[in-house]
CSV table of C-alpha atoms in Angstrom, one decimal:
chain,number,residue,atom,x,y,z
A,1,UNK,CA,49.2,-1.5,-2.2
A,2,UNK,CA,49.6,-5.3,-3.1
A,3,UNK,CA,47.0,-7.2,-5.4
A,4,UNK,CA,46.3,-9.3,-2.6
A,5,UNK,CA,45.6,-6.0,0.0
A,6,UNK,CA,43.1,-4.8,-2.7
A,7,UNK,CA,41.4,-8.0,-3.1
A,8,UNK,CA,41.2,-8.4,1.0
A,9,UNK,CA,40.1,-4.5,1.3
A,10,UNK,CA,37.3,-4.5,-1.6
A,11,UNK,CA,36.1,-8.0,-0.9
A,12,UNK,CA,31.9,-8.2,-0.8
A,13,UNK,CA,32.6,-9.7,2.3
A,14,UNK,CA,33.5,-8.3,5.5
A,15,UNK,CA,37.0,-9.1,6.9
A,16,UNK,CA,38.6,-9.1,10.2
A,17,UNK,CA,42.1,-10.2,10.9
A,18,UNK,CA,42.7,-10.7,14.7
A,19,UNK,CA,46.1,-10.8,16.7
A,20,UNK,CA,46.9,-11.8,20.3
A,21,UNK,CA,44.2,-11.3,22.5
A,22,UNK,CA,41.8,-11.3,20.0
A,23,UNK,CA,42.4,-8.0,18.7
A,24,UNK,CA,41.6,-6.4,15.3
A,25,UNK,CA,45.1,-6.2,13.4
A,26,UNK,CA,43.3,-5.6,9.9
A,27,UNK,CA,39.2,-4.9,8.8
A,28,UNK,CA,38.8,-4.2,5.0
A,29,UNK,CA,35.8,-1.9,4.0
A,30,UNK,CA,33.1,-4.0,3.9
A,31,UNK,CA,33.9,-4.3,7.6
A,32,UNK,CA,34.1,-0.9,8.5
A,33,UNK,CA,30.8,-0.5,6.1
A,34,UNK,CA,28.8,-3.5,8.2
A,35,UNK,CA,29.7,-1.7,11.8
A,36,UNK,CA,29.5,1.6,10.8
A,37,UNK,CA,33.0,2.4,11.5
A,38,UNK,CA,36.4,3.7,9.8
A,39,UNK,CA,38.8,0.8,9.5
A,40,UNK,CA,41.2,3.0,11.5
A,41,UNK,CA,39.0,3.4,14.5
A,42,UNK,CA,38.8,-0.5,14.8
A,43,UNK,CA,42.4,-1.6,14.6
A,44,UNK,CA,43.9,-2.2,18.2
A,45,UNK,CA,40.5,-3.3,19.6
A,46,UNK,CA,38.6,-6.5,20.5
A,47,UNK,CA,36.3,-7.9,17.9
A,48,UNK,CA,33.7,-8.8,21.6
A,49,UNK,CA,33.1,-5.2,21.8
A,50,UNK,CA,31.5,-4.9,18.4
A,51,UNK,CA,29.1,-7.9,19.5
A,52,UNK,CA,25.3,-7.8,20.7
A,53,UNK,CA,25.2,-8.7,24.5
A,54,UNK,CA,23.4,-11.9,23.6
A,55,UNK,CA,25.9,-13.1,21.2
A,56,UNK,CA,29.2,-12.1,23.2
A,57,UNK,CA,29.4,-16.0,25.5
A,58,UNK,CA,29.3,-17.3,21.9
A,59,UNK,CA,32.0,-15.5,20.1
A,60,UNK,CA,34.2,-15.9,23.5
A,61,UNK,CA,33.9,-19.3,23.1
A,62,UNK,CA,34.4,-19.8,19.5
A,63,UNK,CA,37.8,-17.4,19.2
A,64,UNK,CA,39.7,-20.2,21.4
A,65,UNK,CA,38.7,-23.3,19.2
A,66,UNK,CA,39.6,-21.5,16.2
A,67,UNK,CA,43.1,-22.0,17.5
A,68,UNK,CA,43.0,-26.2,17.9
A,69,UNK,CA,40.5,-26.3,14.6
A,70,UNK,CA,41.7,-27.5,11.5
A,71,UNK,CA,38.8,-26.9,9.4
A,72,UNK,CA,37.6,-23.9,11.0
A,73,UNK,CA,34.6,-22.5,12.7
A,74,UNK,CA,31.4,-21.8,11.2
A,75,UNK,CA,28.5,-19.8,13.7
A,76,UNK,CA,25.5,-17.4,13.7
A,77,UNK,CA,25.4,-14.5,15.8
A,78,UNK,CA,25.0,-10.2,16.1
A,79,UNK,CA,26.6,-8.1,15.9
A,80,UNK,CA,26.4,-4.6,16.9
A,81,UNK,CA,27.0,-1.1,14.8
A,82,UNK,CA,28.8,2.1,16.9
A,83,UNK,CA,25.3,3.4,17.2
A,84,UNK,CA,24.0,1.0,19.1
A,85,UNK,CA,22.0,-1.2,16.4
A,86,UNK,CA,22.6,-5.2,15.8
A,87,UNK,CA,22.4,-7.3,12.6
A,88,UNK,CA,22.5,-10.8,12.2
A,89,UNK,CA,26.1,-12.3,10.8
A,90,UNK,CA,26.9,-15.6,10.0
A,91,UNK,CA,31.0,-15.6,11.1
A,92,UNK,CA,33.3,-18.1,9.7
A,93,UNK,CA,36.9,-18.3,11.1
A,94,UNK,CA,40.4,-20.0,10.4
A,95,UNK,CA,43.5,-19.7,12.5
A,96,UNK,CA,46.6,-18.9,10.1
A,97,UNK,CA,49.2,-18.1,13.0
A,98,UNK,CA,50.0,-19.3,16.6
A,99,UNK,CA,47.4,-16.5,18.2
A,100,UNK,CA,45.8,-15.1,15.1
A,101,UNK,CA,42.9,-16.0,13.1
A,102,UNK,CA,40.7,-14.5,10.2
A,103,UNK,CA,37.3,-14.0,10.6
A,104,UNK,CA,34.9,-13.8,7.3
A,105,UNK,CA,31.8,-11.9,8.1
A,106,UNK,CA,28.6,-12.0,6.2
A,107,UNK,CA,25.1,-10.3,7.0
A,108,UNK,CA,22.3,-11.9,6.6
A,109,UNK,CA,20.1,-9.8,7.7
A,110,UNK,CA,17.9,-10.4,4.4
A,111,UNK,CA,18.2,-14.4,4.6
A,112,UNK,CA,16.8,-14.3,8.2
A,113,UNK,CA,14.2,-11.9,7.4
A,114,UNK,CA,13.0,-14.2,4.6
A,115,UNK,CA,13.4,-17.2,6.8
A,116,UNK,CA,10.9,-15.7,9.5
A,117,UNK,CA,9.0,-15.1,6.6
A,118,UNK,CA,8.8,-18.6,5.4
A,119,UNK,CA,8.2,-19.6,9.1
A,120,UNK,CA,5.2,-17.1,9.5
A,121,UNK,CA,3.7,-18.9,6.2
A,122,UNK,CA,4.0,-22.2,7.7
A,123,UNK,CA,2.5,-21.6,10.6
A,124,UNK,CA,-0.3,-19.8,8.9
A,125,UNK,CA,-0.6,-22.8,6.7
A,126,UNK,CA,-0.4,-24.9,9.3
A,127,UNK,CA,-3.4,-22.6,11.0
A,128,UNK,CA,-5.8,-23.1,7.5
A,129,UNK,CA,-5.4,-26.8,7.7
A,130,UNK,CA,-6.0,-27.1,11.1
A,131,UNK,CA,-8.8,-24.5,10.7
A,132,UNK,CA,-10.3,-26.8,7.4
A,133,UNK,CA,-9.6,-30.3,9.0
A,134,UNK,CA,-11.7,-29.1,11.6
A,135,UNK,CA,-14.6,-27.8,10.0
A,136,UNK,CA,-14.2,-30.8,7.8
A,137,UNK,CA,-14.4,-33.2,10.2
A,138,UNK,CA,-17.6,-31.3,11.3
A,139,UNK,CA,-19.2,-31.2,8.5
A,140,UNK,CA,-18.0,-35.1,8.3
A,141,UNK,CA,-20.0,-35.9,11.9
A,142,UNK,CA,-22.9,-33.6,10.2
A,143,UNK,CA,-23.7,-35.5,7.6
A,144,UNK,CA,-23.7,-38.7,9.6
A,145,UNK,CA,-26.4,-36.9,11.7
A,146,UNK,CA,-28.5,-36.2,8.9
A,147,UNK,CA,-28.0,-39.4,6.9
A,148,UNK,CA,-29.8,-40.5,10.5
A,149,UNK,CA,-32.4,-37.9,10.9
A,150,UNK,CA,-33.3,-38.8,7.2
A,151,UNK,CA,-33.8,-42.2,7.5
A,152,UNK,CA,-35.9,-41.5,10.5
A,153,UNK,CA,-38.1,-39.2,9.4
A,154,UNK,CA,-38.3,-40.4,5.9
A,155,UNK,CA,-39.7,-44.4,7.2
A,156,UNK,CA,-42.6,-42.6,9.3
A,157,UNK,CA,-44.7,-41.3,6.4
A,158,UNK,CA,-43.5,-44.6,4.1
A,159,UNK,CA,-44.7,-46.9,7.4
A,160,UNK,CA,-47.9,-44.9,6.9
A,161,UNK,CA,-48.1,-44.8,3.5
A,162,UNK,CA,-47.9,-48.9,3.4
A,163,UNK,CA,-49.9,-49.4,6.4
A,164,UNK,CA,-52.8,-47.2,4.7
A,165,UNK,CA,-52.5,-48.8,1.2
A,166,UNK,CA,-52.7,-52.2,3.1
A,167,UNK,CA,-55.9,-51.0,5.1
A,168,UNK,CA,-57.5,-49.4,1.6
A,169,UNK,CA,-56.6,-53.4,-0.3
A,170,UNK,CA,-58.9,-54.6,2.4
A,171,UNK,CA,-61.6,-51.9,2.5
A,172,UNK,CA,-62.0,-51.3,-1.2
A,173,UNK,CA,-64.5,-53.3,-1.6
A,174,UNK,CA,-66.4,-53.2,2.3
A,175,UNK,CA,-66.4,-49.7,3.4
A,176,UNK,CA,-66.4,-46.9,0.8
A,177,UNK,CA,-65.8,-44.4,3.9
A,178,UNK,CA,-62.8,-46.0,5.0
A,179,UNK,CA,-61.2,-46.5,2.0
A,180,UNK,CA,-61.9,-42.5,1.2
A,181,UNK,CA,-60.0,-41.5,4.9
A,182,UNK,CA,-57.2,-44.2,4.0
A,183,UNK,CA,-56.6,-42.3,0.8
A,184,UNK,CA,-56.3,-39.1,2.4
A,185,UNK,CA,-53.7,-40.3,5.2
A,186,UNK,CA,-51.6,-41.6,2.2
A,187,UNK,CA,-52.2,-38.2,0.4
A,188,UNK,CA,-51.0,-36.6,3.8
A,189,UNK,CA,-48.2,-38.8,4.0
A,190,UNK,CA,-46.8,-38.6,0.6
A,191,UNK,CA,-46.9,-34.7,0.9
A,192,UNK,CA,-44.8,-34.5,4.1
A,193,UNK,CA,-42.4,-37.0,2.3
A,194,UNK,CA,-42.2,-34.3,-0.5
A,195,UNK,CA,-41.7,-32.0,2.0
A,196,UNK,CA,-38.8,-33.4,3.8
A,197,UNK,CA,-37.5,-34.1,0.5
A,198,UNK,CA,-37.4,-30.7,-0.5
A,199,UNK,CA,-36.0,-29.5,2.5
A,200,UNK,CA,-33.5,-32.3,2.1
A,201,UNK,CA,-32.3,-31.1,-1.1
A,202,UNK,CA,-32.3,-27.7,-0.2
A,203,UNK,CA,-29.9,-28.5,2.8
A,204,UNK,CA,-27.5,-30.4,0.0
A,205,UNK,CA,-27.3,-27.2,-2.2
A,206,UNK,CA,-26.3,-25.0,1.2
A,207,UNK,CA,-22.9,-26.9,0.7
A,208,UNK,CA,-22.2,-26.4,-2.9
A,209,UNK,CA,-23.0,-24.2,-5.5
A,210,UNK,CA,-20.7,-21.6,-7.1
A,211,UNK,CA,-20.0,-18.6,-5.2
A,212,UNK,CA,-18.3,-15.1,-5.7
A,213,UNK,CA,-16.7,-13.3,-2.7
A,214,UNK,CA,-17.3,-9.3,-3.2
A,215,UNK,CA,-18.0,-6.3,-1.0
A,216,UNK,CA,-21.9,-6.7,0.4
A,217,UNK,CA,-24.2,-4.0,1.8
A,218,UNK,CA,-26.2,-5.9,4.3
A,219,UNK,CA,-29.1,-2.5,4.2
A,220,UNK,CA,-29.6,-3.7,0.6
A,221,UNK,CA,-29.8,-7.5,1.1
A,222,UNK,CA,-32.1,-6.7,4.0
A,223,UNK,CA,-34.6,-4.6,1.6
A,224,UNK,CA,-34.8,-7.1,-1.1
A,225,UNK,CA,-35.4,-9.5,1.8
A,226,UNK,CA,-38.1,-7.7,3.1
A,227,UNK,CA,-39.9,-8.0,-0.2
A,228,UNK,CA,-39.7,-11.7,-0.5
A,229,UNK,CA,-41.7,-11.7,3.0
A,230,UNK,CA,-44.7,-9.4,2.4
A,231,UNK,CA,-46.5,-12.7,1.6
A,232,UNK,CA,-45.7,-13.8,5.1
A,233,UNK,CA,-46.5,-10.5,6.6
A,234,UNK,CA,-50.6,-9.9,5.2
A,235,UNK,CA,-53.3,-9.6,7.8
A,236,UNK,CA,-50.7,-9.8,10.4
A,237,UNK,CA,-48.9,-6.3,12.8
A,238,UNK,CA,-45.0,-7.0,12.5
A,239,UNK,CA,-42.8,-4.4,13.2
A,240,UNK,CA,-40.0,-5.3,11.1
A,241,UNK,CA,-36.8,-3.2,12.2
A,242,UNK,CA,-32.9,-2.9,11.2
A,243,UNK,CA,-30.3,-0.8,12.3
A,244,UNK,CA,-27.5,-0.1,10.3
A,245,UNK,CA,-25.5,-3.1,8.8
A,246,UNK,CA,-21.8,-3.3,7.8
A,247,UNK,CA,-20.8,-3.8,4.3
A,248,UNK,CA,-19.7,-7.1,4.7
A,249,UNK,CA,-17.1,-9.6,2.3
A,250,UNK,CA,-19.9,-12.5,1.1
A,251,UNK,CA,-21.8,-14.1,-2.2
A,252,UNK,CA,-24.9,-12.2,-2.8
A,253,UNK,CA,-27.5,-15.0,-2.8
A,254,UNK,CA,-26.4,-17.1,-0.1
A,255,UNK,CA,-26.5,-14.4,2.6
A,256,UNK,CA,-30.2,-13.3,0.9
A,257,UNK,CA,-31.1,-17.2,1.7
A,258,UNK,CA,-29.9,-16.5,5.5
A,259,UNK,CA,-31.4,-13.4,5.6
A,260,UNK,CA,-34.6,-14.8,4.4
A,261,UNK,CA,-34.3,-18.2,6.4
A,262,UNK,CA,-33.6,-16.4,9.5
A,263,UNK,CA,-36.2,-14.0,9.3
A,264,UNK,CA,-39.3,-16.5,8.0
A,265,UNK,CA,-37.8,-18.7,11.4
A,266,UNK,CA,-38.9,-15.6,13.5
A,267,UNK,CA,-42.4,-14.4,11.6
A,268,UNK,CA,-43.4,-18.2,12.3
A,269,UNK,CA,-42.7,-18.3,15.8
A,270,UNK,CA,-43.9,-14.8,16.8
A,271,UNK,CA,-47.3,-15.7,14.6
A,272,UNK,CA,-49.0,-16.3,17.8
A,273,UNK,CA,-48.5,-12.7,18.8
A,274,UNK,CA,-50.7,-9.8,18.7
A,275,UNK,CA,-48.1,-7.7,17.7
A,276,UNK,CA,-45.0,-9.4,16.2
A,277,UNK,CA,-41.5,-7.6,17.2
A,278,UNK,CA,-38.5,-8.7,15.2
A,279,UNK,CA,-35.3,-6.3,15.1
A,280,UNK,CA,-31.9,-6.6,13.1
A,281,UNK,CA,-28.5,-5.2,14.4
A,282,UNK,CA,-24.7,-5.4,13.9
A,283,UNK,CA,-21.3,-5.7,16.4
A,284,UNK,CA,-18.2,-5.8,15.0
A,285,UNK,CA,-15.4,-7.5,16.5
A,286,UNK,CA,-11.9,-7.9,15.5
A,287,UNK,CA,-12.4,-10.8,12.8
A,288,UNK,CA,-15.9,-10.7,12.6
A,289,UNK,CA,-19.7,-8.7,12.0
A,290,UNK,CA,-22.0,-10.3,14.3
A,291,UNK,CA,-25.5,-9.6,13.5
A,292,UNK,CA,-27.9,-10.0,15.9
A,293,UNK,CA,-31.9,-11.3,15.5
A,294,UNK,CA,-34.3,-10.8,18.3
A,295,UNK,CA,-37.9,-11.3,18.1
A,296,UNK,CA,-41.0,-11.6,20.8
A,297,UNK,CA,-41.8,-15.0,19.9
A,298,UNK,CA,-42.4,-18.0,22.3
A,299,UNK,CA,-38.6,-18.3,22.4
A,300,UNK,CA,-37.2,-21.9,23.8
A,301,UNK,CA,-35.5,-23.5,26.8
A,302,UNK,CA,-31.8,-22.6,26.6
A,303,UNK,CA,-31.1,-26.0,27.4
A,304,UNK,CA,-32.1,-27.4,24.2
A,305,UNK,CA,-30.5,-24.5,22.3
A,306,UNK,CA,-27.9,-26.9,20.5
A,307,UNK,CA,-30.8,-28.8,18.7
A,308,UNK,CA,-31.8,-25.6,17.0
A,309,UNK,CA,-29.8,-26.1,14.1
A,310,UNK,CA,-30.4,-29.8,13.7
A,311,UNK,CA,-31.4,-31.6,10.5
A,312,UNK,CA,-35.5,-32.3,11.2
A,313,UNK,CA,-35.2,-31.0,14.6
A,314,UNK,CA,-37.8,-29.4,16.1
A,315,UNK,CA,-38.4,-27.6,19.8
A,316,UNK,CA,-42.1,-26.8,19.3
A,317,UNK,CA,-45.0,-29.3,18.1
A,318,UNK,CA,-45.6,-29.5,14.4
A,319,UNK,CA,-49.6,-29.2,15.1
A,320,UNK,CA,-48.5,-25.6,16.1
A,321,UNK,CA,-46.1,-24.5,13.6
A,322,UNK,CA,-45.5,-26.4,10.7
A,323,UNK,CA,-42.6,-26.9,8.3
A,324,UNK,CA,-39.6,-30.0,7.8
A,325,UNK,CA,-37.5,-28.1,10.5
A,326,UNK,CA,-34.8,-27.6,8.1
A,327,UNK,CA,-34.7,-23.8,8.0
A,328,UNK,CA,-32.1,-23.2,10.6
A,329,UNK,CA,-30.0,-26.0,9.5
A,330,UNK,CA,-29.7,-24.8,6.2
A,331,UNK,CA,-28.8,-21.3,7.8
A,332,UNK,CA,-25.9,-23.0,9.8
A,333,UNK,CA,-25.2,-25.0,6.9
A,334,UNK,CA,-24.1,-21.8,4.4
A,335,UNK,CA,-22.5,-20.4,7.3
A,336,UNK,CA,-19.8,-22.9,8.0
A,337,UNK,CA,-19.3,-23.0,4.2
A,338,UNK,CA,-18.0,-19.7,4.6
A,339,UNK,CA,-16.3,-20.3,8.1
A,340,UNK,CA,-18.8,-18.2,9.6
A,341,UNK,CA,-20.8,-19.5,13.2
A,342,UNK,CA,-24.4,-19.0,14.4
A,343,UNK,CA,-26.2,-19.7,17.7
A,344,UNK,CA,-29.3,-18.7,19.5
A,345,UNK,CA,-30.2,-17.5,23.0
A,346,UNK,CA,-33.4,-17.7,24.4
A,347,UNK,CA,-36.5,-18.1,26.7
A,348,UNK,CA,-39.7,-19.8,27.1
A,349,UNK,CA,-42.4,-17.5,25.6
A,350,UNK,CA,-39.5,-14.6,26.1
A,351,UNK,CA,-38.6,-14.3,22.9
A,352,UNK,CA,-35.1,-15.5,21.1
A,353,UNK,CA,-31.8,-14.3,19.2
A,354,UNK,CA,-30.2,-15.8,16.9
A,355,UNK,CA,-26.8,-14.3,16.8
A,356,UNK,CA,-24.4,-14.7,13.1
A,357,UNK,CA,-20.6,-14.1,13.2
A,358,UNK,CA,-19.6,-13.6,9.6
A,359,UNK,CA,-16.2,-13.8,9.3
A,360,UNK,CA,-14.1,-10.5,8.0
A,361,UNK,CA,-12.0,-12.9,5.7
A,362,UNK,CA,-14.5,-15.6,4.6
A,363,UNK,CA,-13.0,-18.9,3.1
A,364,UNK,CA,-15.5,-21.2,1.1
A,365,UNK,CA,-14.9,-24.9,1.6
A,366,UNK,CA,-16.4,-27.0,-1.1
């Protein structure tokens, strides 16, 4: 055997030499190796039958330019092994006589597999951003609505505070009585402006903050909770009541702070019951553990169930039950940190449910 046979024969490359009609004159080992076949078995037939059905229009018409092409042909297609399987091959040909050619053959099975790979990253990518830009944006529109609510709720109790002090300059020295009252109304108002400040600053931190991810039991989270809310409980019946809870991917102390937000939100608006009702339980979903929070309370119209969660929103009169109305929003708040989504469902003097979808993979957005 000739130098030049052994270098065609143990080339890394697989090798086909055709003749008229396209036939296979020669195939070195690499060859036979790539279609699972002895190089004798080959010789005398078409290189087309060795070819995936979706790759045969292709090689028929690439063989005849091979013929009128100088530089040769360069293409992708399959191939397909004697039992039955197909690889992908990137085939490069050059004519060398009247009706033959030689055909390199290389798999790249790996390349491909890498570049799907690298596609499936990109897309996923693509997915985060999208995903992040989104709750960005919504964040973004967020804090215009509560650089709004702010202002608005802030200016009452300062309009008060100024209107009082002017009423008291007058009355200091006229009507001792008066001037008392006007000192409480500015005591009052001062207060609720410490009030919404503190709720205000409490909302700020829901966005920031370090955090560790780790495996969560939601049972123990739920008993320390409980504690916290004894205070809240005294002198009253509430049947406080969980079911079994998932062991969920989260930071410790911001899912106690929904936990506890959640659950003061429903001892305050079932305190006008004789018996309070409030019961805890978890669905799972593919990409989520949705937890579920019912109580008896006096519930809400549905149709104002998006303001639940807004900044200094409130859908029952303060005179009845107090607070900044910043509870919930604070709740929503530490959910969408973590890409997590909450809503409520409910009925006039029915009762409500707040329902929590914590995300299975959790991403923090800072």
């Amino acid at each position: 055997m000739g130098k030049g046979r052994r270098l065609y024969d143990c080339a890394p490359v697989g090798y086909f030499t055709l003749g008229a009609g396209n036939t296979i004159v020669q195939a070195n080992l690499r060859a036979s190796q790539l279609l699972g076949m002895e190089s004798s078995r080959l010789l005398g037939r078409r290189l087309v039958q060795f070819t995936a059905p979706e790759s045969r229009s292709t090689l028929a018409l690439l063989l005849p330019r091979l013929q009128t092409s100088k530089e040769g042909l360069v293409a992708e297609l399959r191939l397909q092994r004697n039992d039955g399987t197909t690889f992908p091959v990137r085939l490069k040909g050059q004519a060398y006589a009247p009706e033959g050619s030689l055909i390199a053959v290389t798999d790249i099975t790996t390349e491909k597999a890498a570049q799907e790979e690298l596609l499936r990253m990109n897309e996923t990518l693509e997915a985060r951003v999208t995903e992040r830009t989104a709750r960005i944006l919504e964040l973004s529109a967020e804090l215009q609505t509560v650089t709004v609510a702010v202002a608005e709720d802030l200016m009452a109790p300062i309009r008060r505070v100024a209107s009082f002090a002017e009423l008291l300059r007058r009355d200091v020295t006229e009507d001792q009585e008066a001037s008392v009252k006007h000192i409480e109304l500015i005591a009052r108002s001062v207060e609720r402006m410490e009030e919404l400040t503190t709720a205000l600053l409490e909302y700020s931190r829901a966005s920031h903050g370090r955090v560790r991810l780790a495996p969560l039991d939601l049972n123990r989270v739920f008993v320390e909770v409980e504690k916290d809310l004894q205070p809240h409980m005294e002198g009253r019946n509430v049947q406080l009541a969980c079911g079994p809870l998932p062991t969920v991917l989260a930071d410790s102390h911001t899912m106690q702070q929904v936990f506890l937000k959640v659950l003061e939100n429903a001892l305050k608006f079932t305190s006008t019951r004789e018996v309070a009702r409030i019961h805890i339980r978890a669905e799972e979903t593919d990409s989520a553990f949705v937890l579920r929070f019912e109580d008896n309370g006096v519930g809400f119209n549905n149709r104002n169930k998006d303001k639940l969660f807004g900044v200094f929103k409130r859908l029952h009169p303060e005179s009845a039950f107090p607070g900044a109305g910043m509870g919930l929003a604070v709740v929503r708040r530490l959910c969408t940190r973590f890409g997590g989504r909450i809503w409520g469902d409910g009925r006039v003097d029915q009762g409500a449910t707040l329902f929590l979808a914590w995300p299975k993979q959790p991403t923090v957005l800072d």
